Coordinates of C-alpha atoms in Angstrom, one line a residue:
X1 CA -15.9 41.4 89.3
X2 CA -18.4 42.7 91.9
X3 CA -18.8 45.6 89.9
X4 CA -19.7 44.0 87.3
X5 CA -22.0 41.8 88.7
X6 CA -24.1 44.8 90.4
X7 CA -23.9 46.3 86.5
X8 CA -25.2 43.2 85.4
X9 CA -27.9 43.1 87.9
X10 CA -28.9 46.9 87.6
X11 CA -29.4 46.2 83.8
X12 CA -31.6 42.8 84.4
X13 CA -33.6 44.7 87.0
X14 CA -34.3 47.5 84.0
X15 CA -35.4 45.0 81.7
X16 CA -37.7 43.5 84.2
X17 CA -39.1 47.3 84.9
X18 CA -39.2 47.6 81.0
X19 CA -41.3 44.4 80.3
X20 CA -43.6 45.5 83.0
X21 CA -44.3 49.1 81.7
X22 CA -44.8 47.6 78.1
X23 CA -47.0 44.5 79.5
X24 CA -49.3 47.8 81.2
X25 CA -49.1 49.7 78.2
X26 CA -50.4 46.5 76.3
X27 CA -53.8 46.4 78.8
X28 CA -54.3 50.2 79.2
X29 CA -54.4 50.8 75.0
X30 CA -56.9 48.8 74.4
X31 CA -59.4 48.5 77.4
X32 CA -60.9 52.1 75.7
X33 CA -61.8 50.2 72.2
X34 CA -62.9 46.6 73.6
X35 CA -65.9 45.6 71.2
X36 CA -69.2 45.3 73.3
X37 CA -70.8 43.2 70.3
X38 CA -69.7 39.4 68.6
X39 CA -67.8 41.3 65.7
X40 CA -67.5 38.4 63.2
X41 CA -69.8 34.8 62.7
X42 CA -67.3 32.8 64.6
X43 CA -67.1 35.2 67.5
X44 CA -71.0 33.5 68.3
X45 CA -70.0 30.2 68.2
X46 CA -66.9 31.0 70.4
X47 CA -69.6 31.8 73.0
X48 CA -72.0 28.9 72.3
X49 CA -68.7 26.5 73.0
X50 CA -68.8 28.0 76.3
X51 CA -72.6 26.6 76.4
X52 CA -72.1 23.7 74.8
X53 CA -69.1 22.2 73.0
X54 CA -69.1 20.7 70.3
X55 CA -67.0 20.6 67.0
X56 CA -69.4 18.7 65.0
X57 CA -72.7 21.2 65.4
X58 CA -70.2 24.1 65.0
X59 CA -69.2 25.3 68.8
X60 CA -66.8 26.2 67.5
X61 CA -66.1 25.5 64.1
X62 CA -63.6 22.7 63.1
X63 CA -60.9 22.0 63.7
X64 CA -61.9 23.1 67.4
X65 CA -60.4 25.5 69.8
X66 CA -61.0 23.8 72.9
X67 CA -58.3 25.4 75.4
X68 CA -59.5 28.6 73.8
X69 CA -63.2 27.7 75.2
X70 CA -61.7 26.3 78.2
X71 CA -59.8 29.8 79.2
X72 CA -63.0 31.5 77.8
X73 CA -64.8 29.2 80.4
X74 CA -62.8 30.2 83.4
X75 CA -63.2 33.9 82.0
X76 CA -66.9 33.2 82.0
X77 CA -66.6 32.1 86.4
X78 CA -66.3 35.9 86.6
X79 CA -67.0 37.6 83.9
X80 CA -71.4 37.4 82.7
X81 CA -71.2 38.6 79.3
X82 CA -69.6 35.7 76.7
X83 CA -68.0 38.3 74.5
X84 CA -66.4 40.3 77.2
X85 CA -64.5 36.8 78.3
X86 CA -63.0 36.1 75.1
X87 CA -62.5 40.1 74.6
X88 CA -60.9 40.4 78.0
X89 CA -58.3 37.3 76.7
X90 CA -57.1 39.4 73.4
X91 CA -56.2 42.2 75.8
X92 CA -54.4 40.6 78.4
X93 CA -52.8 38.7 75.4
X94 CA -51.3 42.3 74.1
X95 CA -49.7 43.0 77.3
X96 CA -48.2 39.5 76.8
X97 CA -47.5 40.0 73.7
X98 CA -45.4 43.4 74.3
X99 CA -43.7 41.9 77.2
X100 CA -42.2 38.8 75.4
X101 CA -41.5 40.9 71.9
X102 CA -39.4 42.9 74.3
X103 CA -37.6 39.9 76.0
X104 CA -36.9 37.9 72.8
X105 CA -35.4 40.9 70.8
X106 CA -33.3 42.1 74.1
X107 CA -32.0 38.4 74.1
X108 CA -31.4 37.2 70.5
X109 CA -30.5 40.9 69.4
X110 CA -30.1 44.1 71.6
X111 CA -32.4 45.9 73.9
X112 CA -33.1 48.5 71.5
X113 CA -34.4 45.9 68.9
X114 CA -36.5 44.4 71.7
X115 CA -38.6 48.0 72.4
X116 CA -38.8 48.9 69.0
X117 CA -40.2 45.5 68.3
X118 CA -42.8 45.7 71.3
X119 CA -43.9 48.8 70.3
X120 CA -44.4 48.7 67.1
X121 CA -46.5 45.7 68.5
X122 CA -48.6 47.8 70.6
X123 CA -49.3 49.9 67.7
X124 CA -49.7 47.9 64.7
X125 CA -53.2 49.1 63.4
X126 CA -54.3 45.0 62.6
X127 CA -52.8 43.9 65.9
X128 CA -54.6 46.5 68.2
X129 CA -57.4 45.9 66.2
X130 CA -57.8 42.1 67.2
X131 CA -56.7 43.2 70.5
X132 CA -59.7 44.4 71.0
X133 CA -62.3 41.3 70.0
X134 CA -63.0 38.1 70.5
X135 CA -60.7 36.1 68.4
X136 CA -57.9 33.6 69.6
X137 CA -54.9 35.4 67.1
X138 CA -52.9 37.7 69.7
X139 CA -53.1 34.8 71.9
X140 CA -51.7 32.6 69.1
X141 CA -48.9 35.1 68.1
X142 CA -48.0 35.9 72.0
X143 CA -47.8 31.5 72.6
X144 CA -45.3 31.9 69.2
X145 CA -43.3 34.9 70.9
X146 CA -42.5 32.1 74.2
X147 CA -42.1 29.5 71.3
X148 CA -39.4 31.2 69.2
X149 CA -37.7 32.5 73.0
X150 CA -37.9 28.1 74.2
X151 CA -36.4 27.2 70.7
X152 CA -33.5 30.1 71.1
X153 CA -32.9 28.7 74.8
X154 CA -33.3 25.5 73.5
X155 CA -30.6 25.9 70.8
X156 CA -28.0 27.3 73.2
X157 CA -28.5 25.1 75.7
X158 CA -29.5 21.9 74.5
X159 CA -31.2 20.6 77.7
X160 CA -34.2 18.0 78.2
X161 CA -35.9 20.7 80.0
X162 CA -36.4 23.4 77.7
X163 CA -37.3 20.5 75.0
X164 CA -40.0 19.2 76.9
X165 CA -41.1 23.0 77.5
X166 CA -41.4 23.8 74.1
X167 CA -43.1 21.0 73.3
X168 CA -45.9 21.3 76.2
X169 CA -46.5 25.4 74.6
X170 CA -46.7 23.9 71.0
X171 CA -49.3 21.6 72.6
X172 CA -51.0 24.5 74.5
X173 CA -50.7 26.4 70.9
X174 CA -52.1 23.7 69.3
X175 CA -55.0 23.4 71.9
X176 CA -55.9 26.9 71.5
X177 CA -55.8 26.9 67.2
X178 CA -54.5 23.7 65.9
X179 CA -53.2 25.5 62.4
X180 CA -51.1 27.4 64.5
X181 CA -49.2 24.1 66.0
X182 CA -49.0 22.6 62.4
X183 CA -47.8 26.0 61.2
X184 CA -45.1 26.4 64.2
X185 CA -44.2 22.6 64.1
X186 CA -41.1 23.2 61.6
X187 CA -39.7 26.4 63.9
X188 CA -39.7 24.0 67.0
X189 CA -37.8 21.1 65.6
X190 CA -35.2 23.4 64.6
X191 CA -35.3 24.6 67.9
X192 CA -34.8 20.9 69.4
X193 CA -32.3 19.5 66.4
X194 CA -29.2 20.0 68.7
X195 CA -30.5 17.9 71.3
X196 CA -29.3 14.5 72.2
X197 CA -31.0 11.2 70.3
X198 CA -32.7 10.3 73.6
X199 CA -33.8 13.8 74.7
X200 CA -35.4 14.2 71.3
X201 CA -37.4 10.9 71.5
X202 CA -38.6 11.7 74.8
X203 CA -39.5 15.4 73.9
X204 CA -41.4 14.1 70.8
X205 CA -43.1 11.6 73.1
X206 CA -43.9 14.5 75.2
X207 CA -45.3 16.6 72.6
X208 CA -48.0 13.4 71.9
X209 CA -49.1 13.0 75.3
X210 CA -49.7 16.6 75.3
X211 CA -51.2 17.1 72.7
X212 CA -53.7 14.0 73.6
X213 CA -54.1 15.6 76.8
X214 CA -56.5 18.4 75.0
X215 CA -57.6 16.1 71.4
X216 CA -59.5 13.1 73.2
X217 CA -61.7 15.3 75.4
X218 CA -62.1 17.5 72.6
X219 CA -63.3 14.3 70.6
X220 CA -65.6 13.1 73.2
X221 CA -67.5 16.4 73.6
X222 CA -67.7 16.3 69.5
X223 CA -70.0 13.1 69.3
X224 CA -66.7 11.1 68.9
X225 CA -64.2 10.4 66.0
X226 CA -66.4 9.7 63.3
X227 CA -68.4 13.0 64.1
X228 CA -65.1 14.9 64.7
X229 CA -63.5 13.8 61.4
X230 CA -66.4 14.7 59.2
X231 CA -66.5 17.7 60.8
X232 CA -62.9 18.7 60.0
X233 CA -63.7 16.8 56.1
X234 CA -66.7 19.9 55.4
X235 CA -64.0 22.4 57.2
X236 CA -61.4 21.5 54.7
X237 CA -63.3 21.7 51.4
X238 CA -62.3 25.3 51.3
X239 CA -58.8 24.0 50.1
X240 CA -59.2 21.6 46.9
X241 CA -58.4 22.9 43.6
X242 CA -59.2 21.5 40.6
X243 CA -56.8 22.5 38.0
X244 CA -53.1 24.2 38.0
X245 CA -54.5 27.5 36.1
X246 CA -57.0 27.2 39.7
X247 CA -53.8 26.5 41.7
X248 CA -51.5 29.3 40.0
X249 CA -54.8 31.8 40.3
X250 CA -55.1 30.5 44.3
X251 CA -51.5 31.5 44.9
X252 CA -51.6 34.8 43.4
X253 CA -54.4 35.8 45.1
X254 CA -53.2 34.3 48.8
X255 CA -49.9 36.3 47.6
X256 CA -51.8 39.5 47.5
X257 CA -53.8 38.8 50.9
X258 CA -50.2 37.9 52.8
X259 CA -48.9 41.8 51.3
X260 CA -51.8 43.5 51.6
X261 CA -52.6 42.0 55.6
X262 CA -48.3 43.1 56.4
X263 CA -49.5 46.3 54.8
X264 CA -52.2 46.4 57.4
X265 CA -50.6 45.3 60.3
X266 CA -47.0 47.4 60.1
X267 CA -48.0 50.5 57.7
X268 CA -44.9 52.3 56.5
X269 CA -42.9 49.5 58.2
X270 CA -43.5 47.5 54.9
X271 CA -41.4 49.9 53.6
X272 CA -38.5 49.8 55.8
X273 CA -38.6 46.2 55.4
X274 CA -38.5 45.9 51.0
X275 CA -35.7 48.7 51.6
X276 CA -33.5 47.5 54.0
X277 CA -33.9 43.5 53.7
X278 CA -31.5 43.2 50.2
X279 CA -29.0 45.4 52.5
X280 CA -29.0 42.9 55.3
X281 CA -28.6 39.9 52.9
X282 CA -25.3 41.3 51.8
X283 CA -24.0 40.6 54.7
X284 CA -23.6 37.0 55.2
X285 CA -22.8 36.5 58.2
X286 CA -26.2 37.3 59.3
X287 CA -27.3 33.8 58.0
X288 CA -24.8 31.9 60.5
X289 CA -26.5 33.3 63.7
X290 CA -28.9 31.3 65.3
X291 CA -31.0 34.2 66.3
X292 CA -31.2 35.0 62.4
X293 CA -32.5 31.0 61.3
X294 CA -35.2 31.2 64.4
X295 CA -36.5 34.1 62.7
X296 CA -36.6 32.5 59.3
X297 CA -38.2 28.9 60.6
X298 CA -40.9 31.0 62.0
X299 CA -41.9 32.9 59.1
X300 CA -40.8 30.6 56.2
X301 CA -43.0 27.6 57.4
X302 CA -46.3 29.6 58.1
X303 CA -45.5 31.8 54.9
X304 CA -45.2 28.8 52.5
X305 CA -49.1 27.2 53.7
X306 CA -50.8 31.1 53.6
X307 CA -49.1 31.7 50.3
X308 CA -49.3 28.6 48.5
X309 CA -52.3 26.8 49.9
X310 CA -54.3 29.2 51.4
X311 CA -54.9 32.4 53.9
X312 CA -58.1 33.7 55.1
X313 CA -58.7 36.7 57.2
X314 CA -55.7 39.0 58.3
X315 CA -56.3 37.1 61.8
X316 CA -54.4 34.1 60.2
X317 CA -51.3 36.1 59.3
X318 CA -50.8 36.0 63.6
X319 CA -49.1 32.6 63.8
X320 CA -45.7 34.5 62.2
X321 CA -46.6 38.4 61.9
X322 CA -45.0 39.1 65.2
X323 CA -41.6 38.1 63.6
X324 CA -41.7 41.3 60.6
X325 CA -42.0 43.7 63.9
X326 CA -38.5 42.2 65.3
X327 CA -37.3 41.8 61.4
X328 CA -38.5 45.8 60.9
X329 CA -36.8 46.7 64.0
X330 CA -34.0 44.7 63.2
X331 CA -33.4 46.8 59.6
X332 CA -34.0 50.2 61.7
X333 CA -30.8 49.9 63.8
X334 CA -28.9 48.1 60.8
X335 CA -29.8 51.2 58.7
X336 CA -29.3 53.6 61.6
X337 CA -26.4 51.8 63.5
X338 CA -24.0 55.1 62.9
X339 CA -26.6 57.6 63.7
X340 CA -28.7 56.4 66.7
X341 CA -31.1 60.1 66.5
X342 CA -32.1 58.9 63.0
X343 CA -33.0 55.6 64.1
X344 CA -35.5 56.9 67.1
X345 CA -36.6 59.4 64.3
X346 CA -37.5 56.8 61.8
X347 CA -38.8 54.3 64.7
X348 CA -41.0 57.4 65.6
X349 CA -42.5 57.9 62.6
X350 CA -43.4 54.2 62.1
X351 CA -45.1 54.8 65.6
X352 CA -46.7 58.1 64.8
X353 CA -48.3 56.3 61.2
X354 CA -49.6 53.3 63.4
X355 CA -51.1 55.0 65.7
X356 CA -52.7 57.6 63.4
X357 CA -53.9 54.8 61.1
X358 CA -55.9 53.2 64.1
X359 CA -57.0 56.1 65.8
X360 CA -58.1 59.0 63.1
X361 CA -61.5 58.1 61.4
X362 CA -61.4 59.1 57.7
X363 CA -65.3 58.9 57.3
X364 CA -66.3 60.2 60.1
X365 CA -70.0 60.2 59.1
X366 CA -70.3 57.2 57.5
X367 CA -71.7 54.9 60.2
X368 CA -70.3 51.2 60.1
X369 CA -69.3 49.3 56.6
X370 CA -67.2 46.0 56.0
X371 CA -64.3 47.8 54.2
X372 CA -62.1 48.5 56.8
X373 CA -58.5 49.4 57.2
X374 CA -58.6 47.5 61.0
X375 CA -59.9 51.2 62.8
X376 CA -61.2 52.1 66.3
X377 CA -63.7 53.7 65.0
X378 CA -64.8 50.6 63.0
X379 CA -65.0 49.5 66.3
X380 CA -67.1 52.0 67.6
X381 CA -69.7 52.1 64.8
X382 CA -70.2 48.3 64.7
X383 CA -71.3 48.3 68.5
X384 CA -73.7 51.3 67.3
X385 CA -75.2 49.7 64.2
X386 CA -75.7 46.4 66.4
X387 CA -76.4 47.7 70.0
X388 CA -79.2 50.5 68.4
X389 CA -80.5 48.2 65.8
X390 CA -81.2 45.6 68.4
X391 CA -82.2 48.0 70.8
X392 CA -85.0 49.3 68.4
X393 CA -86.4 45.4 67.5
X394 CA -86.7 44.2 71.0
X395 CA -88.9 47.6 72.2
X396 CA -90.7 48.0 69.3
X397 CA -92.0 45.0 67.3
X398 CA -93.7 41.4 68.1
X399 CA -91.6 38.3 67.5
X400 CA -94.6 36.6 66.4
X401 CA -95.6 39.3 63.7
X402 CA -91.9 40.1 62.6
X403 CA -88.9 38.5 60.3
X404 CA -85.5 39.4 60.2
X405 CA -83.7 39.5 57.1
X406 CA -79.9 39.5 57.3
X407 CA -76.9 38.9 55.3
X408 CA -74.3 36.0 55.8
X409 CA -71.3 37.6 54.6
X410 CA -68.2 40.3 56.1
X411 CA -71.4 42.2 56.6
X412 CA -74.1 40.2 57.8
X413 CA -75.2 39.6 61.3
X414 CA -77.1 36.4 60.9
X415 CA -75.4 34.8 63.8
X416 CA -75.6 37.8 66.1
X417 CA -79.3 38.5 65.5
X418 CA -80.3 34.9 66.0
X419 CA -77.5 35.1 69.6
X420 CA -79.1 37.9 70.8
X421 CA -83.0 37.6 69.8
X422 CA -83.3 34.4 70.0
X423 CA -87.1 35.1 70.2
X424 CA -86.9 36.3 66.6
X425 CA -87.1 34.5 63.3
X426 CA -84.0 35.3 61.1
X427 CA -83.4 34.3 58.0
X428 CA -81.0 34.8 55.1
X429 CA -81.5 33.8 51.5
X430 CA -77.8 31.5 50.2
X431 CA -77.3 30.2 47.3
X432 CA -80.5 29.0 43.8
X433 CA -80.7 25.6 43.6
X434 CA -82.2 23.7 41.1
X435 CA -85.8 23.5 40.3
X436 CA -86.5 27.2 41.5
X437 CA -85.6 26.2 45.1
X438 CA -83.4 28.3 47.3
X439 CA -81.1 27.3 50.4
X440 CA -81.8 29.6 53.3
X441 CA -79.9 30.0 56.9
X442 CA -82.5 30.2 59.5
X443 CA -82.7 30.9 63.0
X444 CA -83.7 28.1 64.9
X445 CA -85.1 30.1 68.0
X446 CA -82.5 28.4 70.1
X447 CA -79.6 31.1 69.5
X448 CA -78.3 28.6 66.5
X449 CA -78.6 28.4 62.7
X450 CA -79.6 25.9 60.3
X451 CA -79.9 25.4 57.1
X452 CA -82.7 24.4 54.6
X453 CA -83.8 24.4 51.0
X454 CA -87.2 26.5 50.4
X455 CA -89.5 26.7 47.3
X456 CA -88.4 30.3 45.8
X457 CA -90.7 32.7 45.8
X458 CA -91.0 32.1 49.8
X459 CA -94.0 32.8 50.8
X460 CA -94.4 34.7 54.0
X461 CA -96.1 33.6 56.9
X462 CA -100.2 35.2 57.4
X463 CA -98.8 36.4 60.5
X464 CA -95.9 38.2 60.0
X465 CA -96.4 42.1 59.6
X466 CA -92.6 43.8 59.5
X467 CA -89.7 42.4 58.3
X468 CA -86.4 44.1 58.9
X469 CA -84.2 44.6 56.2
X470 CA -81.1 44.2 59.0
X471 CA -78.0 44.4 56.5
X472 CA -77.4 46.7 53.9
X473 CA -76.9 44.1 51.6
X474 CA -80.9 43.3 51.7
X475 CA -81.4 47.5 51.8
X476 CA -79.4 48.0 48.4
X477 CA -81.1 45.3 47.0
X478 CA -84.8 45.6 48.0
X479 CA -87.8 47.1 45.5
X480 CA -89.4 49.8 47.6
X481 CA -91.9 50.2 44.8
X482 CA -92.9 46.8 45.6
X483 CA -94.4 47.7 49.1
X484 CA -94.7 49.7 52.1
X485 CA -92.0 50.6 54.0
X486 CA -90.5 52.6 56.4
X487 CA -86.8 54.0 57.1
X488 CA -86.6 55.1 61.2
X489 CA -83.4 57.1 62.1
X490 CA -81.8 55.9 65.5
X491 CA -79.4 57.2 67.6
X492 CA -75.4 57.7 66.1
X493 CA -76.7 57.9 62.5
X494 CA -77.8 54.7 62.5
X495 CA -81.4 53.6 60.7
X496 CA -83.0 50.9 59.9
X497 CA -85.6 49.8 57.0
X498 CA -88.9 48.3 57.7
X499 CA -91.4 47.0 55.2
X500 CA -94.8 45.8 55.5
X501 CA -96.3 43.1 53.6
X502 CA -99.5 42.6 52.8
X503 CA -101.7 39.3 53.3
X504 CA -100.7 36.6 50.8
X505 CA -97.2 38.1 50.0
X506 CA -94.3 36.2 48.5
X507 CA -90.6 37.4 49.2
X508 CA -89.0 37.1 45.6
X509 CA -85.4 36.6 45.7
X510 CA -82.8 36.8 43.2
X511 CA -78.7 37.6 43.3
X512 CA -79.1 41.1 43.3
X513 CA -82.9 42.0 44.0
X514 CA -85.3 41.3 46.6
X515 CA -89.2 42.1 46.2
X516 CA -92.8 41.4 47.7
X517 CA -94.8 39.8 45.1
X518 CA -98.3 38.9 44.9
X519 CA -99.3 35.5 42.9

């Protein structure tokens, strides 16, 4: 018996060791790549939260993130530059993240499952990616990882405690990106069905007071409830349709997004998974473990809302992507269970694609551009075209005499420009509307946006002497025959366009041309 307690205690010891190494290999992979710019629009108002919060003026957009800014906050004590904080969050959230893959597969399968998981994890081109920038996902997916490990506790070993654990981290969840507690909700009551009538009620009760714990300051920093709600009301537009042909087109596009982002994120592991998944279900007695129906409650509930209402960026995909790594791992040593060579061999080559995928730069002299397949070196040349760009406006042209043009779009850097040269004017051109008037994003000198309509032409200011075409999008479609221009080459192949306008110039804007006019 005392030999098989030191066994036992050799083998938890290893695991610890294990978890450790893969927590260290989850910070030391991506501290090289960590973005030195705001990558996307929502990355800026992420760091004007940390100014400022509040839901209703967009810091951050609804429905809120408020533990998010809050642990961005207490990043901020120690750490100057905003990005950097919530940067610095995504990477210590891989190193989670590998730890617990590791410890959930090692318990609810076998220790090889758990490192194959973990690092197919670290190298999952679309996890490393977001690893690396200021977004909440690996956060989220690392809170699911302790969520799905509470609900497998919780299920064999039915105990108040562990009920009212899970429910405080669907809270914390919740607190950090509320989709991703509404998402999550259906994995932790099956996680908690087993429990006694009383413990249930109280962990249900729990989960309210926790979750109030972060909504009512959240609402109080917003303006209140009436500010919150129509806040959350323009958030949510995004998801009406109007018609079942609209609802049948929505879904098949959502359906190709959910593919195409599991392309991204486990490369040939896709494969592995439409191969060996119809084996698996063959066997039924896969169904009757409970290790088996967490997996399925935290996929199936998340999976139903991206497919059939709606799914955004690949970010979204976070709240139950980190289950297909244990799922692909799973099918490796199910395929491979009589030949454990073949199984490190095809585990291998999953890693080898990953890692390739992220690290080799197919264009390597094509500086950055929004189609991406989730690279370093998309990394890389975004904090060039932003950092030299930048660079170039504050040393060389007057705020006073100068205009920014950028675009709003997966290319545009409307936020970032009016973030980090505040002392500019920035503007970008939306939508017609009626009566030859135009709605157009300004910068508001203040590092925020807003939004008004202008009579179209817009005439441009006596005093202005250069505007900066920023984004390509106003570089494709601007008529150089129309003025004077210049194209300066910077540093890492970057340039950027400059034209002059004369006195009494209009800007003439349409969908896919832009011009200097004289009327």
């Amino acid at each position: 018996m005392k030999g098989k307690k030191d066994e036992a205690d050799v083998m938890v010891k290893r695991d610890v060791y294990i978890a450790i190494i893969l927590f260290a290999l989850g910070i030391v992979t991506r501290i090289p790549f960590m973005s030195k710019v705001f990558y996307y629009w929502d990355c800026v108002n992420y760091a004007l939260a940390l100014e400022d919060f509040n839901v209703a003026e967009g810091r951050p957009g609804a429905p809120g993130y408020f533990l998010y800014i809050m642990l961005g906050k207490l990043m901020h004590l120690v750490i100057d530059d905003p990005n950097a904080c919530f940067v610095w969050l995504s990477v210590v959230a891989s190193g989670l993240g590998a730890a617990l893959i590791f410890v959930l597969g090692n318990m609810m399968f076998s220790r090889c499952v758990g490192l194959s998981a973990s690092l197919l994890f670290l190298t999952s081109p679309l996890v490393w990616f977001h690893g690396e920038i200021a977004f909440p996902y690996v956060l989220e997916g690392t809170l699911s990882v302790a969520l799905a490990w509470l609900c497998f506790q919780t299920l064999g070993q039915p105990r108040l405690a562990y009920g009212i654990g899970g429910a405080l981290l669907l809270a914390v969840l919740g607190g950090l990106r509320p989709q991703g507690m509404i998402f999550l909700f259906p994995l932790w009551i099956y996680g908690i069905h087993k429990l006694r009538q009383r413990d249930m009620l109280l962990t249900l009760c729990g989960l309210g007071m926790f979750v109030l714990m972060w909504v009512v300051p959240m609402v109080i920093l917003s303006g209140g409830w009436l500010a919150y709600y129509d806040a959350i009301r323009t958030g949510s537009s995004t998801l009406q349709v109007s018609s079942i042909k609209e609802f049948g087109m929505s879904v098949w596009e959502n359906s190709e997004k959910y593919f195409r982002y599991l392309m991204k994120a486990c490369t040939i592991g896709l494969g592995v998974l439409v191969f060996g998944i119809p084996l698996l279900v063959k066997h039924k007695k896969v169904f009757e473990k409970k290790s088996t129906r967490i997996l399925l409650a935290w996929i199936i509930g998340p999976s139903c809302f991206f497919i059939l209402i709606y799914l955004g960026n690949p970010g979204h995909l976070f709240t139950c992507l980190f289950a297909y790594f244990l799922v692909v791992a799973i099918v490796i040593e199910h395929l491979t269970r009589n030949n454990k060579t073949l199984g490190s061999i095809l585990l291998g080559i999953c890693i080898f694609v990953n890692i390739g995928v992220f690290l080799v730069d197919t264009h390597p002299d094509r500086v950055w551009h929004k189609k991406t397949w989730y690279r370093a070196s998309d990394l890389q040349k975004k904090n060039q075209y932003v950092l030299n760009k930048i660079e170039y406006i504050r040393e060389n042209l007057d705020p006073k005499s100068t205009i920014l043009l950028a675009d709003t779009g997966g290319s545009g850097h409307v936020p970032q420009l009016a973030y980090y040269l505040p002392q500019f004017r920035t503007y970008s051109f939306l939508a017609v509307r009626a009566q030859g008037q135009r709605s157009v994003l300004y910068s508001k000198g203040d590092k925020t946006l807003a939004q008004m309509d202008i009579d179209s032409p817009f005439l441009i200011p006596t005093e202005v002497k250069t505007i900066v075409l920023f984004d390509s999008k106003y570089e494709k479609a601007f008529d150089f025959s129309s003025g004077a221009y210049a194209r300066i080459k910077l540093s890492d192949g970057v340039e950027i366009v400059l034209t002059y306008p004369e006195s009494n110039n209009y800007l003439e804007v349409d969908y896919q041309s832009l011009s200097l006019v004289r009327l």
